[in-house]
Coordinates of C-alpha atoms in Angstrom, one line a residue:
X1 CA 0.0 -0.1 0.0
X2 CA 2.9 2.5 0.9
X3 CA 4.8 1.6 -2.3
X4 CA 1.6 2.3 -4.3
X5 CA 1.5 5.7 -3.0
X6 CA 5.2 6.5 -3.5
X7 CA 6.5 5.8 0.0
X8 CA 9.6 3.5 0.1
X9 CA 11.1 4.3 3.5
X10 CA 8.1 3.5 5.6
X11 CA 8.4 1.8 9.0
X12 CA 5.8 -0.2 11.0
X13 CA 5.9 -0.5 14.8
X14 CA 3.7 -3.0 16.7
X15 CA 3.6 -2.6 20.4
X16 CA 2.0 -5.0 22.7
X17 CA 1.1 -3.5 26.1
X18 CA 3.8 -0.8 25.5
X19 CA 6.5 -3.3 24.5
X20 CA 7.8 -3.4 20.9
X21 CA 6.7 -6.8 19.4
X22 CA 10.1 -7.2 17.5
X23 CA 11.9 -7.0 20.8
X24 CA 10.1 -9.7 22.6
X25 CA 11.9 -12.9 22.9
X26 CA 10.0 -16.0 21.6
X27 CA 10.2 -17.6 25.0
X28 CA 9.2 -14.5 26.8
X29 CA 5.8 -14.0 25.1
X30 CA 3.2 -12.5 27.3
X31 CA 0.4 -14.7 28.5
X32 CA -2.3 -12.0 27.8
X33 CA -2.4 -8.9 25.7
X34 CA -4.6 -6.1 26.6
X35 CA -3.6 -3.5 24.1
X36 CA -2.1 -3.7 20.7
X37 CA -0.9 -0.4 18.9
X38 CA 0.2 -0.4 15.4
X39 CA 2.1 2.8 14.2
X40 CA 3.0 3.4 10.6
X41 CA 5.5 6.0 9.7
X42 CA 5.2 6.4 6.1
X43 CA 8.4 8.5 5.7
X44 CA 9.1 10.8 2.7
X45 CA 7.3 10.7 -0.6
X46 CA 9.7 9.4 -3.5
X47 CA 9.8 10.7 -7.0
X48 CA 11.0 9.4 -10.3
X49 CA 14.6 10.4 -11.1
X50 CA 14.3 8.3 -14.3
X51 CA 11.2 6.7 -15.8
X52 CA 12.2 4.9 -19.0
X53 CA 10.8 1.9 -21.1
X54 CA 12.4 1.0 -24.4
X55 CA 11.9 0.1 -27.1
X56 CA 8.4 1.4 -27.6
X57 CA 6.1 0.5 -30.5
X58 CA 4.9 3.4 -32.8
X59 CA 2.3 5.8 -31.1
X60 CA 2.6 4.2 -27.7
X61 CA 0.9 6.3 -25.1
X62 CA 2.3 5.5 -21.6
X63 CA 0.5 6.7 -18.3
X64 CA 1.0 10.4 -18.0
X65 CA 2.6 10.3 -14.5
X66 CA 5.2 7.8 -15.6
X67 CA 7.8 10.5 -16.0
X68 CA 10.8 12.1 -14.2
X69 CA 9.7 14.3 -11.3
X70 CA 6.3 12.6 -10.8
X71 CA 5.5 10.7 -7.7
X72 CA 6.9 7.1 -8.0
X73 CA 3.9 5.0 -7.4
X74 CA 4.7 1.3 -7.9
X75 CA 1.4 0.8 -9.7
X76 CA 2.6 3.3 -12.3
X77 CA 5.5 1.1 -13.1
X78 CA 3.4 -1.9 -13.6
X79 CA 0.7 0.0 -15.8
X80 CA 3.6 1.5 -17.9
X81 CA 5.1 -2.0 -18.6
X82 CA 1.7 -3.6 -19.2
X83 CA 0.7 -0.8 -21.7
X84 CA 4.0 -1.0 -23.6
X85 CA 3.7 -4.7 -24.0
X86 CA 0.0 -4.3 -25.2
X87 CA 1.1 -1.7 -27.7
X88 CA 3.6 -4.1 -29.4
X89 CA 1.1 -7.0 -29.5
X90 CA -1.5 -4.5 -31.2
X91 CA 1.3 -4.1 -33.8
X92 CA 1.4 -7.8 -34.3
X93 CA 4.3 -8.8 -32.0
X94 CA 2.5 -11.4 -30.1
X95 CA 5.4 -12.5 -27.9
X96 CA 6.6 -9.1 -26.9
X97 CA 7.7 -9.2 -23.2
X98 CA 9.8 -7.4 -20.5
X99 CA 13.3 -8.9 -20.5
X100 CA 15.0 -6.7 -18.0
X101 CA 14.2 -4.2 -15.3
X102 CA 16.2 -2.0 -13.0
X103 CA 14.2 -0.4 -10.1
X104 CA 16.6 1.3 -7.6
X105 CA 15.5 3.5 -4.6
X106 CA 17.9 6.2 -3.5
X107 CA 16.8 6.8 0.2
X108 CA 19.1 9.9 0.4
X109 CA 17.7 11.6 -2.6
X110 CA 14.3 10.2 -2.1
X111 CA 14.1 9.1 -5.7
X112 CA 13.4 6.0 -7.8
X113 CA 15.3 5.1 -10.8
X114 CA 13.1 3.0 -13.1
X115 CA 14.4 1.4 -16.3
X116 CA 12.5 -1.3 -18.2
X117 CA 13.7 -3.2 -21.2
X118 CA 11.4 -4.9 -23.8
X119 CA 11.9 -7.5 -26.4
X120 CA 9.2 -7.0 -29.0
X121 CA 9.9 -10.4 -30.8
X122 CA 9.1 -11.0 -34.5
X123 CA 6.1 -9.9 -36.3
X124 CA 3.6 -12.9 -35.9
X125 CA 0.9 -14.5 -38.0
X126 CA -1.9 -17.0 -37.0
X127 CA -1.0 -20.5 -37.3
X128 CA -3.1 -23.5 -36.6
X129 CA -6.1 -24.0 -34.1
X130 CA -6.2 -27.2 -32.2
X131 CA -9.6 -28.0 -30.9
X132 CA -11.0 -30.3 -28.0
X133 CA -14.1 -30.7 -26.0
X134 CA -16.7 -30.7 -28.7
X135 CA -18.9 -33.8 -28.5
X136 CA -22.0 -33.5 -30.6
X137 CA -20.8 -30.5 -32.7
X138 CA -18.7 -31.6 -35.6
X139 CA -15.0 -30.4 -35.6
X140 CA -15.2 -29.0 -39.2
X141 CA -18.2 -26.9 -38.1
X142 CA -16.5 -25.7 -34.9
X143 CA -13.6 -24.5 -37.0
X144 CA -15.9 -22.7 -39.2
X145 CA -17.8 -21.0 -36.5
X146 CA -14.6 -20.0 -34.7
X147 CA -13.1 -18.5 -37.9
X148 CA -9.6 -18.5 -36.6
X149 CA -7.6 -16.3 -39.0
X150 CA -5.0 -18.6 -40.1
X151 CA -2.3 -16.7 -42.2
X152 CA -3.3 -13.3 -41.0
X153 CA -1.2 -10.9 -39.1
X154 CA -1.8 -11.4 -35.2
X155 CA -3.8 -8.8 -33.3
X156 CA -5.5 -9.3 -29.9
X157 CA -8.7 -8.1 -31.4
X158 CA -8.9 -11.1 -33.8
X159 CA -8.5 -13.5 -30.9
X160 CA -11.5 -11.6 -29.1
X161 CA -13.6 -12.0 -32.2
X162 CA -13.0 -15.7 -32.2
X163 CA -14.3 -15.8 -28.6
X164 CA -17.1 -13.6 -29.2
X165 CA -18.4 -15.8 -32.2
X166 CA -18.3 -18.9 -30.2
X167 CA -20.1 -17.5 -27.2
X168 CA -22.9 -15.8 -29.0
X169 CA -23.9 -19.2 -30.7
X170 CA -25.2 -20.2 -27.3
X171 CA -23.8 -23.8 -28.0
X172 CA -21.2 -23.7 -25.3
X173 CA -21.2 -23.3 -21.5
X174 CA -17.5 -22.6 -21.5
X175 CA -15.1 -21.3 -24.2
X176 CA -11.3 -21.2 -23.5
X177 CA -8.9 -19.9 -26.1
X178 CA -5.2 -20.1 -25.2
X179 CA -2.1 -18.9 -27.1
X180 CA 0.7 -21.1 -27.6
X181 CA 3.8 -20.3 -25.4
X182 CA 6.2 -20.1 -28.4
X183 CA 5.9 -19.2 -32.0
X184 CA 6.2 -22.2 -34.5
X185 CA 8.6 -21.8 -37.4
X186 CA 9.7 -18.4 -36.0
X187 CA 6.5 -16.4 -36.6
X188 CA 3.3 -18.6 -36.6
X189 CA 1.0 -18.5 -33.4
X190 CA -0.9 -21.5 -32.9
X191 CA -3.8 -21.7 -30.3
X192 CA -5.7 -24.2 -28.3
X193 CA -9.4 -24.0 -28.1
X194 CA -11.2 -26.0 -25.4
X195 CA -15.0 -25.8 -25.2
X196 CA -17.8 -27.4 -23.1
X197 CA -21.0 -27.8 -24.7
X198 CA -24.2 -26.6 -23.1
X199 CA -27.3 -28.4 -22.5
X200 CA -29.0 -28.9 -25.9
X201 CA -32.6 -27.7 -24.9
X202 CA -33.9 -24.8 -23.0
X203 CA -37.3 -23.4 -21.9
X204 CA -38.2 -19.9 -21.3
X205 CA -41.3 -18.0 -20.2
X206 CA -42.5 -14.4 -19.8
X207 CA -45.5 -12.5 -18.6
X208 CA -46.7 -8.7 -18.8
X209 CA -49.9 -7.3 -17.6
X210 CA -51.7 -4.0 -18.4
X211 CA -55.1 -2.7 -16.9
X212 CA -56.3 -2.1 -20.5
X213 CA -54.4 -4.5 -22.7
X214 CA -54.8 -7.4 -20.3
X215 CA -52.3 -10.3 -19.6
X216 CA -49.7 -11.5 -22.0
X217 CA -48.1 -14.8 -21.6
X218 CA -45.2 -15.9 -23.8
X219 CA -42.9 -19.0 -23.8
X220 CA -40.1 -20.6 -26.0
X221 CA -38.4 -23.8 -26.6
X222 CA -35.0 -23.8 -27.8
X223 CA -32.9 -26.6 -29.3
X224 CA -29.2 -26.0 -29.7
X225 CA -27.0 -27.8 -32.2
X226 CA -29.9 -29.4 -33.9
X227 CA -28.1 -31.4 -36.6
X228 CA -24.6 -31.3 -35.1
X229 CA -23.5 -28.2 -37.1
X230 CA -24.4 -25.6 -34.6
X231 CA -28.0 -25.1 -35.8
X232 CA -30.4 -23.6 -33.4
X233 CA -34.2 -24.1 -33.6
X234 CA -36.5 -21.9 -31.5
X235 CA -40.2 -22.2 -31.2
X236 CA -42.1 -19.2 -29.8
X237 CA -45.7 -19.0 -28.6
X238 CA -47.6 -16.0 -27.2
X239 CA -51.2 -15.4 -25.9
X240 CA -52.0 -11.7 -25.5
X241 CA -55.1 -9.8 -24.4
X242 CA -56.2 -12.0 -21.7
X243 CA -58.8 -10.2 -19.7
X244 CA -58.2 -7.1 -21.6
X245 CA -60.7 -4.3 -22.2
X246 CA -59.8 -3.7 -25.8
X247 CA -60.2 -6.3 -28.8
X248 CA -60.0 -9.9 -27.9
X249 CA -57.3 -12.6 -27.2
X250 CA -54.5 -12.8 -29.7
X251 CA -52.5 -15.9 -30.5
X252 CA -49.2 -16.4 -32.3
X253 CA -46.8 -19.3 -33.0
X254 CA -43.5 -18.9 -34.6
X255 CA -40.5 -21.0 -35.5
X256 CA -36.9 -20.0 -36.6
X257 CA -34.0 -22.0 -37.5
X258 CA -30.5 -20.5 -37.5
X259 CA -27.4 -21.8 -38.9
X260 CA -24.1 -19.9 -37.7
X261 CA -21.0 -19.4 -39.9
X262 CA -22.7 -19.3 -43.4
X263 CA -20.6 -17.9 -46.1
X264 CA -18.5 -16.1 -43.3
X265 CA -17.9 -16.8 -39.7
X266 CA -20.0 -13.7 -38.8
X267 CA -23.0 -14.5 -41.1
X268 CA -25.9 -16.6 -40.2
X269 CA -28.6 -18.1 -42.5
X270 CA -32.2 -18.5 -41.2
X271 CA -35.6 -19.9 -42.0
X272 CA -38.6 -18.5 -40.1
X273 CA -42.4 -18.9 -40.2
X274 CA -45.4 -17.6 -38.0
X275 CA -49.0 -18.1 -37.6
X276 CA -51.1 -15.4 -36.0
X277 CA -54.7 -14.7 -35.1
X278 CA -55.5 -11.3 -33.8
X279 CA -58.7 -9.8 -32.4
X280 CA -58.0 -6.1 -32.3
X281 CA -60.4 -3.3 -31.4
X282 CA -60.9 -2.3 -35.1
X283 CA -60.4 -5.6 -36.9
X284 CA -59.8 -9.5 -36.8
X285 CA -56.7 -10.9 -38.5
X286 CA -55.5 -14.4 -39.5
X287 CA -52.1 -14.4 -40.9
X288 CA -49.2 -16.6 -42.1
X289 CA -45.6 -15.6 -42.9
X290 CA -42.6 -17.6 -44.3
X291 CA -39.3 -16.4 -45.1
X292 CA -35.6 -16.9 -45.1
X293 CA -32.5 -14.6 -44.9
X294 CA -29.1 -13.8 -43.6
X295 CA -28.0 -11.8 -40.4
X296 CA -24.4 -10.5 -40.1
X297 CA -22.4 -9.3 -37.3
X298 CA -20.1 -6.3 -38.4
X299 CA -18.6 -5.6 -35.0
X300 CA -19.4 -5.9 -31.5
X301 CA -22.0 -3.0 -31.7
X302 CA -23.3 -3.2 -35.3
X303 CA -25.4 -6.0 -36.7
X304 CA -27.8 -6.3 -39.7
X305 CA -30.3 -8.6 -41.3
X306 CA -32.0 -9.0 -44.5
X307 CA -34.8 -11.5 -45.6
X308 CA -37.1 -12.5 -48.3
X309 CA -40.6 -13.1 -47.0
X310 CA -44.2 -14.2 -48.2
X311 CA -47.0 -12.9 -46.2
X312 CA -50.6 -13.7 -46.3
X313 CA -53.4 -12.3 -44.1
X314 CA -57.2 -12.1 -44.0
X315 CA -58.7 -9.0 -42.5
X316 CA -62.3 -8.7 -41.2
X317 CA -63.7 -5.4 -40.0
X318 CA -66.8 -3.2 -40.3
X319 CA -66.3 -2.9 -44.0
X320 CA -66.1 -6.6 -44.8
X321 CA -63.4 -9.2 -45.4
X322 CA -60.1 -8.6 -47.3
X323 CA -57.2 -10.9 -48.2
X324 CA -53.6 -9.3 -48.4
X325 CA -50.8 -11.1 -50.1
X326 CA -47.3 -9.7 -50.6
X327 CA -43.6 -10.4 -50.9
X328 CA -41.4 -8.2 -48.9
X329 CA -37.6 -7.7 -48.6
X330 CA -37.0 -6.4 -44.9
X331 CA -33.5 -5.0 -44.5
X332 CA -32.4 -3.7 -41.0
X333 CA -29.4 -2.6 -39.1
X334 CA -29.0 -2.2 -35.3
X335 CA -26.5 -0.3 -33.4
X336 CA -26.1 -1.1 -29.7
X337 CA -23.4 0.0 -27.2
X338 CA -25.6 0.1 -24.1
X339 CA -24.0 -1.2 -21.0
X340 CA -26.9 -3.5 -20.0
X341 CA -29.6 -4.1 -22.5
X342 CA -32.4 -4.7 -19.9
X343 CA -31.4 -1.8 -17.7
X344 CA -29.1 0.6 -19.3
X345 CA -27.4 3.5 -17.5
X346 CA -25.4 4.7 -20.4
X347 CA -24.9 4.3 -24.2
X348 CA -27.1 4.4 -27.4
X349 CA -29.4 2.1 -29.2
X350 CA -30.7 2.4 -32.7
X351 CA -32.6 0.1 -35.1
X352 CA -33.6 1.1 -38.6
X353 CA -35.7 -1.2 -41.0
X354 CA -36.6 -0.4 -44.6
X355 CA -38.9 -3.0 -46.2
X356 CA -39.9 -2.8 -49.8
X357 CA -42.9 -5.0 -50.6
X358 CA -44.7 -6.1 -53.7
X359 CA -48.4 -6.8 -53.6
X360 CA -50.1 -9.7 -55.1
X361 CA -53.8 -9.4 -56.4
X362 CA -55.4 -6.3 -54.9
X363 CA -52.6 -5.7 -52.4
X364 CA -50.6 -2.4 -52.9
X365 CA -46.8 -2.2 -53.4
X366 CA -44.5 0.2 -51.8
X367 CA -42.1 0.4 -48.9
X368 CA -42.3 0.5 -45.1
X369 CA -39.9 2.3 -42.7
X370 CA -39.5 1.8 -39.0
X371 CA -37.1 3.2 -36.6
X372 CA -36.4 3.0 -32.9
X373 CA -33.7 5.2 -31.3
X374 CA -32.7 5.4 -27.6
X375 CA -30.2 7.2 -25.5
X376 CA -29.0 6.9 -21.8
X377 CA -27.0 9.1 -19.5
X378 CA -26.1 8.3 -15.9
X379 CA -25.1 10.6 -13.2
X380 CA -23.8 10.2 -9.6
X381 CA -22.1 7.4 -7.8
X382 CA -22.8 4.1 -9.5
X383 CA -25.0 5.9 -12.0
X384 CA -27.8 6.3 -9.3
X385 CA -29.7 8.8 -11.6
X386 CA -30.4 8.1 -15.1
X387 CA -32.0 10.1 -17.9
X388 CA -33.3 8.0 -20.8
X389 CA -34.9 9.1 -24.0
X390 CA -36.5 7.4 -27.0
X391 CA -37.7 8.5 -30.4
X392 CA -39.8 6.2 -32.8
X393 CA -40.7 6.8 -36.4
X394 CA -42.8 4.8 -38.9
X395 CA -44.0 5.3 -42.3
X396 CA -45.7 3.3 -45.2
X397 CA -45.0 4.8 -48.8
X398 CA -46.6 3.9 -52.1
X399 CA -50.0 2.2 -51.7
X400 CA -53.2 3.8 -50.7
X401 CA -54.5 3.3 -47.1
X402 CA -57.1 0.8 -48.2
X403 CA -54.6 -1.2 -50.2
X404 CA -51.9 -1.3 -47.3
X405 CA -51.7 -4.6 -45.5
X406 CA -53.5 -3.9 -42.1
X407 CA -50.5 -5.1 -39.8
X408 CA -48.2 -2.6 -41.7
X409 CA -50.2 0.4 -40.5
X410 CA -49.3 2.2 -37.2
X411 CA -51.2 2.9 -34.1
X412 CA -50.2 4.7 -30.8
X413 CA -51.1 3.9 -27.2
X414 CA -50.1 1.2 -24.7
X415 CA -47.0 0.1 -23.2
X416 CA -44.8 0.1 -26.2
X417 CA -45.6 3.7 -27.3
X418 CA -47.7 6.0 -25.1
X419 CA -48.3 4.8 -21.5
X420 CA -51.6 6.1 -20.0
X421 CA -53.4 5.8 -23.3
X422 CA -55.3 2.5 -24.2
X423 CA -53.5 0.0 -26.5
X424 CA -53.8 1.1 -30.2
X425 CA -56.2 3.9 -29.2
X426 CA -55.0 6.4 -31.6
X427 CA -55.2 5.8 -35.3
X428 CA -57.1 7.4 -38.1
X429 CA -60.7 7.4 -39.3
X430 CA -61.7 7.1 -43.0
X431 CA -64.9 7.0 -44.8
X432 CA -65.6 3.6 -46.6
X433 CA -69.2 2.8 -46.6
X434 CA -69.3 4.4 -43.2
X435 CA -66.7 5.5 -40.7
X436 CA -63.8 2.9 -40.4
X437 CA -61.2 3.3 -37.6
X438 CA -57.7 2.1 -38.9
X439 CA -54.1 2.5 -38.3
X440 CA -52.2 5.2 -40.1
X441 CA -49.3 5.3 -42.6
X442 CA -47.3 7.9 -40.6
X443 CA -46.2 7.5 -37.0
X444 CA -44.0 9.4 -34.5
X445 CA -43.4 8.6 -30.9
X446 CA -41.3 10.2 -28.1
X447 CA -40.6 9.2 -24.5
X448 CA -38.5 10.5 -21.7
X449 CA -37.7 8.9 -18.2
X450 CA -35.9 10.1 -15.2
X451 CA -34.8 7.2 -13.2
X452 CA -33.5 7.2 -9.5
X453 CA -32.4 4.4 -7.3
X454 CA -33.7 4.9 -3.8
X455 CA -31.9 1.8 -2.4
X456 CA -29.6 -0.8 -4.0
X457 CA -32.7 -2.7 -5.2
X458 CA -35.5 -0.2 -5.3
X459 CA -35.9 2.6 -7.8
X460 CA -38.5 5.0 -8.8
X461 CA -39.2 6.4 -12.4
X462 CA -41.0 9.5 -13.7
X463 CA -42.0 9.4 -17.3
X464 CA -43.8 11.3 -20.2
X465 CA -44.7 9.6 -23.5
X466 CA -46.4 11.3 -26.7
X467 CA -47.4 9.9 -30.1
X468 CA -48.7 11.1 -33.4
X469 CA -50.5 9.1 -36.1
X470 CA -51.6 10.5 -39.4
X471 CA -53.1 9.0 -42.7
X472 CA -50.3 10.4 -45.1
X473 CA -48.2 13.2 -43.6
X474 CA -45.8 13.5 -40.8
X475 CA -46.5 17.3 -40.4
X476 CA -50.3 17.6 -40.8
X477 CA -53.6 15.9 -41.0
X478 CA -53.0 13.7 -38.0
X479 CA -53.6 13.7 -34.1
X480 CA -51.3 13.8 -31.1
X481 CA -52.0 12.1 -27.7
X482 CA -49.7 11.8 -24.6
X483 CA -49.5 10.3 -21.2
X484 CA -47.3 10.6 -18.0
X485 CA -46.9 8.7 -14.8
X486 CA -44.8 7.2 -12.1
X487 CA -43.1 3.9 -11.9
X488 CA -41.5 1.5 -9.4
X489 CA -38.5 -0.8 -10.3
X490 CA -37.1 -3.7 -8.3
X491 CA -33.8 -5.1 -9.5
X492 CA -33.4 -8.8 -10.0
X493 CA -30.6 -10.9 -11.7
X494 CA -32.7 -11.1 -15.0
X495 CA -33.6 -7.4 -15.0
X496 CA -35.8 -4.9 -13.0
X497 CA -39.4 -5.9 -12.3
X498 CA -41.3 -2.9 -13.6
X499 CA -44.5 -1.5 -12.3
X500 CA -45.9 1.7 -14.1
X501 CA -49.2 3.7 -13.3
X502 CA -49.9 6.4 -16.1
X503 CA -52.7 8.6 -16.9
X504 CA -53.6 10.8 -20.0
X505 CA -52.2 14.3 -20.4
X506 CA -53.8 15.4 -23.7
X507 CA -55.9 13.7 -26.5
X508 CA -59.4 12.3 -26.4
X509 CA -58.4 8.5 -26.6
X510 CA -58.1 7.7 -22.9
X511 CA -60.6 6.3 -20.4
X512 CA -58.6 6.6 -17.2
X513 CA -55.3 5.5 -15.5
X514 CA -53.5 2.6 -16.9
X515 CA -51.2 0.1 -15.0
X516 CA -48.4 -1.9 -16.5
X517 CA -46.3 -4.8 -14.9
X518 CA -43.5 -6.5 -16.6
X519 CA -39.8 -7.4 -16.6
X520 CA -37.2 -5.0 -17.8
X521 CA -37.3 -1.3 -18.3
X522 CA -39.8 0.1 -20.7
X523 CA -37.2 1.0 -23.1

């Protein structure tokens, strides 16, 4: 502790009932000790007379206080050596190391002379990957998923990418990637990969309740490594609107099969399909979707996905029954650098999807745009106070309102848009043999939250939400509504339990206070 603060002449005295412990003979130890005194004399502070590390990699930035005249904290010497070695590794010198060091304390001058010598070693390239531990997963597929960059110049980041690819598959409960102690053939770095496969099957459940929307129950069944090539099959089921005051009970059943490392180690191929039956306030819908596509991880923050889908839906409302059929090409990108997805205190999240679609039969053709953007900023010790903001945008361009698939249209109201307003309560009204309430082709939504932790586990939230829906314009011809309220949060290992109570602020779509209960922050 003294060395870490720059004190190298410190002395410690321990006295037992007034006697110096070091002066007590072993055979003269007292039978009892009533008082123990420990005195620490830190002595003078030492400063660097020399602080030198060589040779350094280009553009190496050492700790600023590792310099002549600065307080000679021992931790600075360790940090400087670690930084210098890491800089050489970043340049591709995988086996850079400290080969000599001279650290001399001059107690008369109260100085530290620190000199460290590095050996960068040769520029290294990735060699071969030795694998072990895989049982059901084929070794060829393990190598493809890992994507060990044989033949490329060494960087630590590439090793981190290999680890990240393996972990995000969900196949393994443990991944250990270890560099070889020495270079092979002078400049080739081999590595050992040891994995432990996780249990192949997994079940999950979720629940959320709202005073107007009712109870939503969801669950999934997951099978990892279905055919021995890392494939993942997931079946999802949801029942929504149980006991709700709007619409009826909705049902959905979906399946998705993902195959990692298709074309590249960071690209996955997938097949997906879904069956839905909805009983909304304004219409009933039966639908079917089938599609296939690719998802790609560009880096730890940016990912993208593209698919080709066929969609069929039957809509029944006050104007009669309609069939919509279309082929769509949804393309999306997601940026996410939040610290914790379920309870973020800092960072940003952004999702943008553009979906061109071609209608079949009487269905219109055009494009659908949807965006969701969030920002978080924490303040105080351990980010006790957090300000969070969200902006949403949606639009359908091309077809008329009547020729647009009903589930492509936008509503506002409910837990995902404006709390304090009933679910999907804000849409547009059109004349079609009478007044028909439907969704709009333009949508804007904004939310703000102020979150405060009262104790380590309990927090309170104040929030305000507002939403806009229009038939054909972002600036005119539509309507706004908003809601505000207070919430309670209780932290758990899987995310905070959320209880929100909200009421209307403006707009004519509300019928009283709304209550929302779920897991995870509202956004």
